DNA sequence: GCAATAATGACACCTTGGTTGTCATGAATG
DNA sequence: CATTCATGACAACCAAGGTGTCATTATTGC
């Protein structure tokens, strides 16, 4: 049928990259649905989950830092953090570096919650991994990171 | 800065897959922003772009078919198609297979629009490709497809 | 030390991708 | 022929995420 009129195997890398992005969309949507259908146990919205996860892997940071790190608007991150704080998942501690913007830190409760969620996700992903090799996954990560870095010049706020 | 100094690359493939999804989110958001900041020339929303692109690569299909193909709700696809139809980017032609549900086909105008958008995106991606090899990209596509297929059991509608 | 500037927090509002629910209708199938 | 199923249309709704604005407070430059 109307296969790619340009031979994919020999084609420009750019064509293949289009394919990558055609996959990223559905993948993102489905993952999001899976997560929010799976994680209501902790009652974490996707946004809150995201910021908690940032804190989990990066350690304490300020709100604007988190926004920049994920190319999310400062205000959005703030809202998520406020939400999380209201549930005692994070707390703000004075920041020795910046007087005005305090560091956000996971509470024990928060750490427990995000760890539980991530662990649950990992369990699912372990099945999803299937026959994928480490090398393949590493390559995938490298490609995606590369693309992400390239698109990184967007400025929010 | 955000070196992975605390994140040992040890481990289960599942851990690496978590990384993949951690990349998919930001990538999706940024790509979306790039697209909609780049494509307002044609005035295509992300949704309309998506359905047009489906028609472009797959040929004419019915609305429910498109929904199933992308795990989007029938109604959402319909809205996008209606939108596109209102702008004469698609038209419905009688379907020899199903009397009731007509085939949606790209108009010349629609084909021109989606082709222009995709081409423009390709140009950007060509730079983004950089030093990525075809093999790497192919691997990435394989991994993502695999994951997508795994998450595919979601049912909408 | 003081004025100018930039960064932060707070809050309100908006857009939009996407779902769900419902209904009428017309087709497919028993 | 009766029933079921699929489609289109439309409305209500939700959540992710952005934008605009303002007051406040640091930080910087002089």
mmCIF file of C-alpha atoms (C1' of nucleotides) in Angstrom:
data_model
loop_
_atom_site.group_PDB
_atom_site.id
_atom_site.type_symbol
_atom_site.label_atom_id
_atom_site.label_comp_id
_atom_site.label_asym_id
_atom_site.label_seq_id
_atom_site.Cartn_x
_atom_site.Cartn_y
_atom_site.Cartn_z
ATOM 1 C CA UNK A 1 0.000 0.000 0.000
ATOM 2 C CA UNK A 2 1.130 3.517 0.476
ATOM 3 C CA UNK A 3 4.318 2.580 2.176
ATOM 4 C CA UNK A 4 6.802 5.306 2.652
ATOM 5 C CA UNK A 5 7.619 6.387 -0.817
ATOM 6 C CA UNK A 6 11.112 7.029 0.437
ATOM 7 C CA UNK A 7 12.837 3.842 1.408
ATOM 8 C CA UNK A 8 12.990 3.909 5.171
ATOM 9 C CA UNK A 9 16.012 1.701 5.496
ATOM 10 C CA UNK A 10 18.158 3.868 3.323
ATOM 11 C CA UNK A 11 16.529 7.153 4.113
ATOM 12 C CA UNK A 12 17.640 10.208 5.925
ATOM 13 C CA UNK A 13 17.970 9.845 9.640
ATOM 14 C CA UNK A 14 15.475 12.654 9.875
ATOM 15 C CA UNK A 15 12.775 10.437 8.486
ATOM 16 C CA UNK A 16 13.455 7.910 11.129
ATOM 17 C CA UNK A 17 13.362 10.599 13.761
ATOM 18 C CA UNK A 18 9.898 11.493 12.620
ATOM 19 C CA UNK A 19 8.991 7.937 13.417
ATOM 20 C CA UNK A 20 10.468 8.350 16.858
ATOM 21 C CA UNK A 21 8.248 11.301 17.571
ATOM 22 C CA UNK A 22 5.258 9.536 16.137
ATOM 23 C CA UNK A 23 5.880 6.958 18.822
ATOM 24 C CA UNK A 24 6.562 9.353 21.644
ATOM 25 C CA UNK A 25 3.082 10.827 21.494
ATOM 26 C CA UNK A 26 1.020 7.691 21.912
ATOM 27 C CA UNK A 27 3.549 6.329 24.338
ATOM 28 C CA UNK A 28 3.267 9.360 26.527
ATOM 29 C CA UNK A 29 -0.503 9.289 26.517
ATOM 30 C CA UNK A 30 -0.752 5.635 27.270
ATOM 31 C CA UNK A 31 1.871 5.736 29.949
ATOM 32 C CA UNK A 32 0.087 8.630 31.541
ATOM 33 C CA UNK A 33 -3.149 6.726 31.565
ATOM 34 C CA UNK A 34 -1.512 3.644 32.939
ATOM 35 C CA UNK A 35 0.118 5.661 35.654
ATOM 36 C CA UNK A 36 -2.965 7.528 36.738
ATOM 37 C CA UNK A 37 -4.997 4.368 36.623
ATOM 38 C CA UNK A 38 -2.406 2.603 38.650
ATOM 39 C CA UNK A 39 -1.263 5.236 41.056
ATOM 40 C CA UNK A 40 -4.473 6.589 42.496
ATOM 41 C CA UNK A 41 -3.603 4.333 45.356
ATOM 42 C CA UNK A 42 -1.312 7.053 46.572
ATOM 43 C CA UNK A 43 -3.524 9.676 45.024
ATOM 44 C CA UNK A 44 -0.710 11.303 43.139
ATOM 45 C CA UNK A 45 -1.535 13.255 40.047
ATOM 46 C CA UNK A 46 0.855 12.975 37.154
ATOM 47 C CA UNK A 47 2.230 16.391 37.977
ATOM 48 C CA UNK A 48 2.852 15.651 41.617
ATOM 49 C CA UNK A 49 4.352 12.335 40.714
ATOM 50 C CA UNK A 50 6.725 14.136 38.389
ATOM 51 C CA UNK A 51 7.993 16.632 40.931
ATOM 52 C CA UNK A 52 8.326 14.026 43.641
ATOM 53 C CA UNK A 53 10.314 11.887 41.281
ATOM 54 C CA UNK A 54 12.600 14.786 40.498
ATOM 55 C CA UNK A 55 13.250 15.289 44.158
ATOM 56 C CA UNK A 56 13.776 11.610 44.598
ATOM 57 C CA UNK A 57 16.507 11.332 42.033
ATOM 58 C CA UNK A 58 18.068 14.739 42.269
ATOM 59 C CA UNK A 59 17.653 15.553 45.915
ATOM 60 C CA UNK A 60 16.231 18.781 47.274
ATOM 61 C CA UNK A 61 15.875 21.675 44.893
ATOM 62 C CA UNK A 62 14.010 24.931 44.606
ATOM 63 C CA UNK A 63 10.841 25.303 42.615
ATOM 64 C CA UNK A 64 12.343 27.411 39.846
ATOM 65 C CA UNK A 65 15.170 24.937 39.517
ATOM 66 C CA UNK A 66 12.722 22.150 38.988
ATOM 67 C CA UNK A 67 10.846 24.125 36.418
ATOM 68 C CA UNK A 68 13.955 24.804 34.444
ATOM 69 C CA UNK A 69 15.135 21.235 34.755
ATOM 70 C CA UNK A 70 11.994 19.863 33.181
ATOM 71 C CA UNK A 71 11.041 22.748 30.968
ATOM 72 C CA UNK A 72 7.887 23.264 32.934
ATOM 73 C CA UNK A 73 6.589 26.626 33.910
ATOM 74 C CA UNK A 74 7.633 27.779 37.324
ATOM 75 C CA UNK A 75 4.015 28.347 38.224
ATOM 76 C CA UNK A 76 2.962 24.890 37.318
ATOM 77 C CA UNK A 77 5.693 23.328 39.378
ATOM 78 C CA UNK A 78 4.780 25.591 42.228
ATOM 79 C CA UNK A 79 1.226 24.417 42.101
ATOM 80 C CA UNK A 80 2.269 20.818 42.186
ATOM 81 C CA UNK A 81 4.601 21.491 45.078
ATOM 82 C CA UNK A 82 1.916 23.328 46.990
ATOM 83 C CA UNK A 83 -0.353 20.425 46.406
ATOM 84 C CA UNK A 84 2.267 18.002 47.610
ATOM 85 C CA UNK A 85 3.052 20.167 50.611
ATOM 86 C CA UNK A 86 -0.586 20.254 51.596
ATOM 87 C CA UNK A 87 -0.391 16.514 51.805
ATOM 88 C CA UNK A 88 2.859 16.582 53.729
ATOM 89 C CA UNK A 89 4.738 14.861 50.974
ATOM 90 C CA UNK A 90 7.297 17.640 50.782
ATOM 91 C CA UNK A 91 8.433 20.400 53.059
ATOM 92 C CA UNK A 92 10.405 23.535 52.454
ATOM 93 C CA UNK A 93 13.592 24.141 54.327
ATOM 94 C CA UNK A 94 15.590 27.349 54.354
ATOM 95 C CA UNK A 95 17.983 27.587 51.479
ATOM 96 C CA UNK A 96 21.533 28.594 52.414
ATOM 97 C CA UNK A 97 22.141 29.707 48.850
ATOM 98 C CA UNK A 98 19.081 31.780 48.139
ATOM 99 C CA UNK A 99 17.359 33.509 50.991
ATOM 100 C CA UNK A 100 14.128 33.929 49.177
ATOM 101 C CA UNK A 101 13.550 30.632 47.505
ATOM 102 C CA UNK A 102 13.521 27.772 49.898
ATOM 103 C CA UNK A 103 14.620 24.285 49.162
ATOM 104 C CA UNK A 104 11.937 21.684 48.690
ATOM 105 C CA UNK A 105 12.648 18.408 50.350
ATOM 106 C CA UNK A 106 10.839 15.109 50.403
ATOM 107 C CA UNK A 107 9.353 14.177 53.731
ATOM 108 C CA UNK A 108 9.554 10.613 54.884
ATOM 109 C CA UNK A 109 5.979 10.213 53.844
ATOM 110 C CA UNK A 110 6.703 11.691 50.451
ATOM 111 C CA UNK A 111 9.683 9.491 49.899
ATOM 112 C CA UNK A 112 7.649 6.465 50.843
ATOM 113 C CA UNK A 113 4.877 7.448 48.463
ATOM 114 C CA UNK A 114 7.026 8.138 45.439
ATOM 115 C CA UNK A 115 9.137 5.083 46.072
ATOM 116 C CA UNK A 116 6.056 2.940 46.214
ATOM 117 C CA UNK A 117 4.773 4.369 42.974
ATOM 118 C CA UNK A 118 8.055 4.020 41.163
ATOM 119 C CA UNK A 119 8.488 0.514 42.420
ATOM 120 C CA UNK A 120 5.074 -0.415 41.215
ATOM 121 C CA UNK A 121 5.841 1.076 37.852
ATOM 122 C CA UNK A 122 9.072 -0.814 37.727
ATOM 123 C CA UNK A 123 7.240 -4.039 38.272
ATOM 124 C CA UNK A 124 5.059 -3.305 35.303
ATOM 125 C CA UNK A 125 8.026 -2.254 33.232
ATOM 126 C CA UNK A 126 9.877 -5.379 34.090
ATOM 127 C CA UNK A 127 7.276 -7.340 32.194
ATOM 128 C CA UNK A 128 7.244 -4.738 29.469
ATOM 129 C CA UNK A 129 10.973 -5.126 29.076
ATOM 130 C CA UNK A 130 10.564 -8.593 27.772
ATOM 131 C CA UNK A 131 13.283 -9.498 25.366
ATOM 132 C CA UNK A 132 14.802 -6.054 25.180
ATOM 133 C CA UNK A 133 18.472 -6.094 25.944
ATOM 134 C CA UNK A 134 20.270 -3.656 28.128
ATOM 135 C CA UNK A 135 22.199 -2.427 25.164
ATOM 136 C CA UNK A 136 19.099 -1.646 23.218
ATOM 137 C CA UNK A 137 17.564 0.241 26.079
ATOM 138 C CA UNK A 138 20.765 2.148 26.655
ATOM 139 C CA UNK A 139 20.831 3.146 23.016
ATOM 140 C CA UNK A 140 17.243 4.252 23.219
ATOM 141 C CA UNK A 141 18.035 6.368 26.226
ATOM 142 C CA UNK A 142 20.989 7.886 24.460
ATOM 143 C CA UNK A 143 18.939 8.816 21.442
ATOM 144 C CA UNK A 144 16.132 10.303 23.488
ATOM 145 C CA UNK A 145 18.520 12.268 25.667
ATOM 146 C CA UNK A 146 20.169 13.587 22.580
ATOM 147 C CA UNK A 147 16.883 14.764 21.149
ATOM 148 C CA UNK A 148 15.846 16.238 24.425
ATOM 149 C CA UNK A 149 19.019 18.226 24.681
ATOM 150 C CA UNK A 150 18.477 19.482 21.200
ATOM 151 C CA UNK A 151 14.998 20.728 21.917
ATOM 152 C CA UNK A 152 16.137 22.193 25.138
ATOM 153 C CA UNK A 153 16.450 25.726 23.977
ATOM 154 C CA UNK A 154 12.796 26.354 24.569
ATOM 155 C CA UNK A 155 12.176 28.910 27.219
ATOM 156 C CA UNK A 156 9.217 28.918 29.468
ATOM 157 C CA UNK A 157 8.167 31.867 31.540
ATOM 158 C CA UNK B 1 25.108 19.689 36.701
ATOM 159 C CA UNK B 2 22.544 16.995 36.435
ATOM 160 C CA UNK B 3 25.149 14.315 36.059
ATOM 161 C CA UNK B 4 24.021 10.936 37.103
ATOM 162 C CA UNK B 5 26.486 10.786 39.908
ATOM 163 C CA UNK B 6 24.123 9.007 42.218
ATOM 164 C CA UNK B 7 22.453 6.902 39.667
ATOM 165 C CA UNK B 8 24.475 3.799 39.112
ATOM 166 C CA UNK B 9 23.875 2.341 35.709
ATOM 167 C CA UNK B 10 23.790 -0.948 37.427
ATOM 168 C CA UNK B 11 20.789 -2.799 37.223
ATOM 169 C CA UNK B 12 17.695 -4.278 36.031
ATOM 170 C CA UNK B 13 16.449 -3.388 32.611
ATOM 171 C CA UNK B 14 13.341 -2.153 34.361
ATOM 172 C CA UNK B 15 15.348 0.618 35.969
ATOM 173 C CA UNK B 16 16.555 1.717 32.609
ATOM 174 C CA UNK B 17 13.041 1.614 31.268
ATOM 175 C CA UNK B 18 12.037 3.994 33.986
ATOM 176 C CA UNK B 19 14.650 6.312 32.573
ATOM 177 C CA UNK B 20 13.110 5.942 29.159
ATOM 178 C CA UNK B 21 9.762 7.098 30.440
ATOM 179 C CA UNK B 22 11.352 9.893 32.367
ATOM 180 C CA UNK B 23 12.614 11.108 29.027
ATOM 181 C CA UNK B 24 9.419 10.581 27.125
ATOM 182 C CA UNK B 25 7.530 13.124 29.198
ATOM 183 C CA UNK B 26 9.760 16.135 28.707
ATOM 184 C CA UNK B 27 10.375 15.129 25.135
ATOM 185 C CA UNK B 28 6.685 15.006 24.402
ATOM 186 C CA UNK B 29 6.041 18.392 25.962
ATOM 187 C CA UNK B 30 8.911 20.082 24.264
ATOM 188 C CA UNK B 31 8.181 18.553 20.914
ATOM 189 C CA UNK B 32 4.586 19.607 21.230
ATOM 190 C CA UNK B 33 5.584 23.128 21.990
ATOM 191 C CA UNK B 34 8.060 23.205 19.163
ATOM 192 C CA UNK B 35 5.437 21.917 16.796
ATOM 193 C CA UNK B 36 2.722 24.305 17.796
ATOM 194 C CA UNK B 37 5.139 27.187 17.821
ATOM 195 C CA UNK B 38 6.359 26.179 14.441
ATOM 196 C CA UNK B 39 3.187 25.043 12.772
ATOM 197 C CA UNK B 40 0.744 27.840 13.422
ATOM 198 C CA UNK B 41 1.617 28.756 9.888
ATOM 199 C CA UNK B 42 -0.851 26.156 8.789
ATOM 200 C CA UNK B 43 -2.932 26.640 11.888
ATOM 201 C CA UNK B 44 -3.030 22.975 12.721
ATOM 202 C CA UNK B 45 -3.624 21.947 16.283
ATOM 203 C CA UNK B 46 -1.714 18.975 17.570
ATOM 204 C CA UNK B 47 -4.814 16.858 17.307
ATOM 205 C CA UNK B 48 -5.590 17.803 13.741
ATOM 206 C CA UNK B 49 -1.971 17.342 12.819
ATOM 207 C CA UNK B 50 -2.149 13.851 14.240
ATOM 208 C CA UNK B 51 -5.185 12.737 12.283
ATOM 209 C CA UNK B 52 -3.942 14.292 9.087
ATOM 210 C CA UNK B 53 -0.672 12.531 9.537
ATOM 211 C CA UNK B 54 -2.462 9.240 10.031
ATOM 212 C CA UNK B 55 -4.338 9.759 6.797
ATOM 213 C CA UNK B 56 -1.151 10.760 5.092
ATOM 214 C CA UNK B 57 0.706 7.594 5.940
ATOM 215 C CA UNK B 58 -2.114 5.128 6.046
ATOM 216 C CA UNK B 59 -4.451 6.438 3.395
ATOM 217 C CA UNK B 60 -8.161 7.004 3.842
ATOM 218 C CA UNK B 61 -9.808 5.454 6.866
ATOM 219 C CA UNK B 62 -12.960 5.822 8.883
ATOM 220 C CA UNK B 63 -13.086 7.771 12.107
ATOM 221 C CA UNK B 64 -13.551 4.755 14.369
ATOM 222 C CA UNK B 65 -10.656 3.055 12.639
ATOM 223 C CA UNK B 66 -8.415 5.978 13.400
ATOM 224 C CA UNK B 67 -9.483 6.000 16.996
ATOM 225 C CA UNK B 68 -8.695 2.364 17.422
ATOM 226 C CA UNK B 69 -5.407 2.700 15.608
ATOM 227 C CA UNK B 70 -4.150 5.363 17.968
ATOM 228 C CA UNK B 71 -5.987 4.389 21.114
ATOM 229 C CA UNK B 72 -7.852 7.647 21.029
ATOM 230 C CA UNK B 73 -11.515 7.932 21.751
ATOM 231 C CA UNK B 74 -13.722 7.802 18.723
ATOM 232 C CA UNK B 75 -15.314 11.062 19.769
ATOM 233 C CA UNK B 76 -12.064 12.902 20.007
ATOM 234 C CA UNK B 77 -10.973 11.807 16.586
ATOM 235 C CA UNK B 78 -14.339 12.810 15.286
ATOM 236 C CA UNK B 79 -13.922 16.280 16.669
ATOM 237 C CA UNK B 80 -10.561 16.653 15.058
ATOM 238 C CA UNK B 81 -11.916 15.380 11.766
ATOM 239 C CA UNK B 82 -14.861 17.729 11.930
ATOM 240 C CA UNK B 83 -12.457 20.524 12.589
ATOM 241 C CA UNK B 84 -10.314 19.508 9.675
ATOM 242 C CA UNK B 85 -13.341 19.105 7.450
ATOM 243 C CA UNK B 86 -14.531 22.579 8.323
ATOM 244 C CA UNK B 87 -11.262 23.805 6.916
ATOM 245 C CA UNK B 88 -11.517 21.623 3.864
ATOM 246 C CA UNK B 89 -8.460 19.634 4.795
ATOM 247 C CA UNK B 90 -10.345 16.369 4.638
ATOM 248 C CA UNK B 91 -13.534 15.208 3.007
ATOM 249 C CA UNK B 92 -15.677 12.178 3.530
ATOM 250 C CA UNK B 93 -16.362 9.866 0.670
ATOM 251 C CA UNK B 94 -18.815 6.999 0.693
ATOM 252 C CA UNK B 95 -17.381 3.822 2.041
ATOM 253 C CA UNK B 96 -17.944 0.743 -0.065
ATOM 254 C CA UNK B 97 -17.288 -1.453 2.948
ATOM 255 C CA UNK B 98 -19.482 0.172 5.555
ATOM 256 C CA UNK B 99 -22.526 2.031 4.402
ATOM 257 C CA UNK B 100 -22.855 4.068 7.514
ATOM 258 C CA UNK B 101 -19.371 5.185 8.266
ATOM 259 C CA UNK B 102 -17.799 7.091 5.475
ATOM 260 C CA UNK B 103 -14.163 7.106 4.609
ATOM 261 C CA UNK B 104 -12.181 10.184 5.455
ATOM 262 C CA UNK B 105 -9.823 11.314 2.770
ATOM 263 C CA UNK B 106 -7.273 14.067 2.584
ATOM 264 C CA UNK B 107 -8.127 16.830 0.196
ATOM 265 C CA UNK B 108 -5.418 18.315 -1.937
ATOM 266 C CA UNK B 109 -5.314 21.223 0.446
ATOM 267 C CA UNK B 110 -5.059 18.874 3.388
ATOM 268 C CA UNK B 111 -2.303 16.878 1.849
ATOM 269 C CA UNK B 112 -0.410 20.023 1.058
ATOM 270 C CA UNK B 113 -0.795 21.281 4.609
ATOM 271 C CA UNK B 114 0.272 18.127 6.385
ATOM 272 C CA UNK B 115 3.106 17.573 3.969
ATOM 273 C CA UNK B 116 4.364 21.071 4.582
ATOM 274 C CA UNK B 117 4.233 20.587 8.325
ATOM 275 C CA UNK B 118 5.942 17.241 8.261
ATOM 276 C CA UNK B 119 8.595 18.524 5.928
ATOM 277 C CA UNK B 120 9.274 21.460 8.150
ATOM 278 C CA UNK B 121 9.550 19.149 11.107
ATOM 279 C CA UNK B 122 11.901 16.949 9.201
ATOM 280 C CA UNK B 123 14.132 19.879 8.524
ATOM 281 C CA UNK B 124 14.372 20.589 12.203
ATOM 282 C CA UNK B 125 14.917 16.955 12.997
ATOM 283 C CA UNK B 126 17.648 16.711 10.444
ATOM 284 C CA UNK B 127 19.712 19.065 12.557
ATOM 285 C CA UNK B 128 18.622 17.311 15.678
ATOM 286 C CA UNK B 129 19.847 14.053 14.290
ATOM 287 C CA UNK B 130 23.380 15.199 14.531
ATOM 288 C CA UNK B 131 25.750 12.366 15.047
ATOM 289 C CA UNK B 132 23.096 9.772 15.673
ATOM 290 C CA UNK B 133 23.504 6.789 13.448
ATOM 291 C CA UNK B 134 20.745 5.055 11.605
ATOM 292 C CA UNK B 135 21.322 1.987 13.674
ATOM 293 C CA UNK B 136 20.884 3.834 16.918
ATOM 294 C CA UNK B 137 17.683 5.424 15.762
ATOM 295 C CA UNK B 138 16.382 2.131 14.500
ATOM 296 C CA UNK B 139 17.077 0.570 17.862
ATOM 297 C CA UNK B 140 15.319 3.399 19.601
ATOM 298 C CA UNK B 141 12.302 2.932 17.380
ATOM 299 C CA UNK B 142 12.292 -0.752 18.084
ATOM 300 C CA UNK B 143 12.372 -0.228 21.827
ATOM 301 C CA UNK B 144 9.644 2.385 21.766
ATOM 302 C CA UNK B 145 7.441 0.293 19.524
ATOM 303 C CA UNK B 146 7.912 -2.591 21.844
ATOM 304 C CA UNK B 147 6.854 -0.552 24.832
ATOM 305 C CA UNK B 148 3.943 0.885 22.973
ATOM 306 C CA UNK B 149 2.709 -2.526 22.006
ATOM 307 C CA UNK B 150 2.975 -3.580 25.593
ATOM 308 C CA UNK B 151 0.863 -0.722 26.851
ATOM 309 C CA UNK B 152 -1.555 -1.281 24.058
ATOM 310 C CA UNK B 153 -4.098 -3.262 25.957
ATOM 311 C CA UNK B 154 -5.841 -0.131 27.093
ATOM 312 C CA UNK B 155 -9.334 0.167 25.795
ATOM 313 C CA UNK B 156 -11.040 3.407 25.127
ATOM 314 C CA UNK B 157 -14.749 3.745 24.590
ATOM 315 C "C1'" DG C 1 24.092 52.606 51.412
ATOM 316 C "C1'" DC C 2 20.714 52.997 48.066
ATOM 317 C "C1'" DA C 3 18.288 52.569 43.775
ATOM 318 C "C1'" DA C 4 17.347 49.495 39.989
ATOM 319 C "C1'" DT C 5 16.638 45.054 38.517
ATOM 320 C "C1'" DA C 6 15.660 40.313 38.715
ATOM 321 C "C1'" DA C 7 13.786 36.339 40.962
ATOM 322 C "C1'" DT C 8 10.285 34.303 43.752
ATOM 323 C "C1'" DG C 9 5.603 33.051 45.505
ATOM 324 C "C1'" DA C 10 0.725 33.500 45.009
ATOM 325 C "C1'" DC C 11 -3.371 33.534 42.584
ATOM 326 C "C1'" DA C 12 -6.613 33.782 38.832
ATOM 327 C "C1'" DC C 13 -7.783 32.633 34.295
ATOM 328 C "C1'" DC C 14 -7.380 30.257 29.980
ATOM 329 C "C1'" DT C 15 -6.344 26.799 26.498
ATOM 330 C "C1'" DT C 16 -6.498 22.288 24.878
ATOM 331 C "C1'" DG C 17 -5.829 17.371 24.658
ATOM 332 C "C1'" DG C 18 -8.608 13.961 25.761
ATOM 333 C "C1'" DT C 19 -12.458 11.236 28.036
ATOM 334 C "C1'" DT C 20 -17.228 9.954 29.187
ATOM 335 C "C1'" DG C 21 -21.990 9.930 28.745
ATOM 336 C "C1'" DT C 22 -25.990 10.055 26.103
ATOM 337 C "C1'" DC C 23 -29.063 9.819 22.220
ATOM 338 C "C1'" DA C 24 -30.897 9.012 17.662
ATOM 339 C "C1'" DT C 25 -30.250 6.502 13.718
ATOM 340 C "C1'" DG C 26 -29.120 3.397 10.462
ATOM 341 C "C1'" DA C 27 -26.735 -0.788 9.381
ATOM 342 C "C1'" DA C 28 -25.539 -5.724 10.170
ATOM 343 C "C1'" DT C 29 -26.987 -9.989 11.741
ATOM 344 C "C1'" DG C 30 -29.657 -13.492 13.914
ATOM 345 C "C1'" DC D 1 -38.518 -8.944 11.189
ATOM 346 C "C1'" DA D 2 -36.352 -7.914 15.618
ATOM 347 C "C1'" DT D 3 -32.293 -7.110 17.882
ATOM 348 C "C1'" DT D 4 -28.055 -5.729 18.440
ATOM 349 C "C1'" DC D 5 -24.105 -3.060 17.211
ATOM 350 C "C1'" DA D 6 -21.673 0.811 15.275
ATOM 351 C "C1'" DT D 7 -21.643 5.419 13.963
ATOM 352 C "C1'" DG D 8 -22.182 10.489 14.276
ATOM 353 C "C1'" DA D 9 -23.394 14.413 16.962
ATOM 354 C "C1'" DC D 10 -23.275 17.000 20.886
ATOM 355 C "C1'" DA D 11 -22.479 18.307 25.713
ATOM 356 C "C1'" DA D 12 -20.277 18.062 29.958
ATOM 357 C "C1'" DC D 13 -16.266 17.366 32.141
ATOM 358 C "C1'" DC D 14 -11.320 16.625 33.752
ATOM 359 C "C1'" DA D 15 -6.514 17.426 34.034
ATOM 360 C "C1'" DA D 16 -2.111 19.078 32.270
ATOM 361 C "C1'" DG D 17 -0.003 22.894 31.561
ATOM 362 C "C1'" DG D 18 0.642 27.842 30.214
ATOM 363 C "C1'" DT D 19 0.101 33.030 30.813
ATOM 364 C "C1'" DG D 20 -0.599 37.304 33.010
ATOM 365 C "C1'" DT D 21 -0.115 39.950 36.941
ATOM 366 C "C1'" DC D 22 1.190 41.676 41.476
ATOM 367 C "C1'" DA D 23 3.503 42.149 45.696
ATOM 368 C "C1'" DT D 24 7.612 41.051 47.950
ATOM 369 C "C1'" DT D 25 12.257 40.370 48.585
ATOM 370 C "C1'" DA D 26 16.984 39.443 47.035
ATOM 371 C "C1'" DT D 27 20.731 40.545 44.384
ATOM 372 C "C1'" DT D 28 23.362 43.581 41.820
ATOM 373 C "C1'" DG D 29 25.424 47.969 40.178
ATOM 374 C "C1'" DC D 30 26.711 52.311 41.295
#
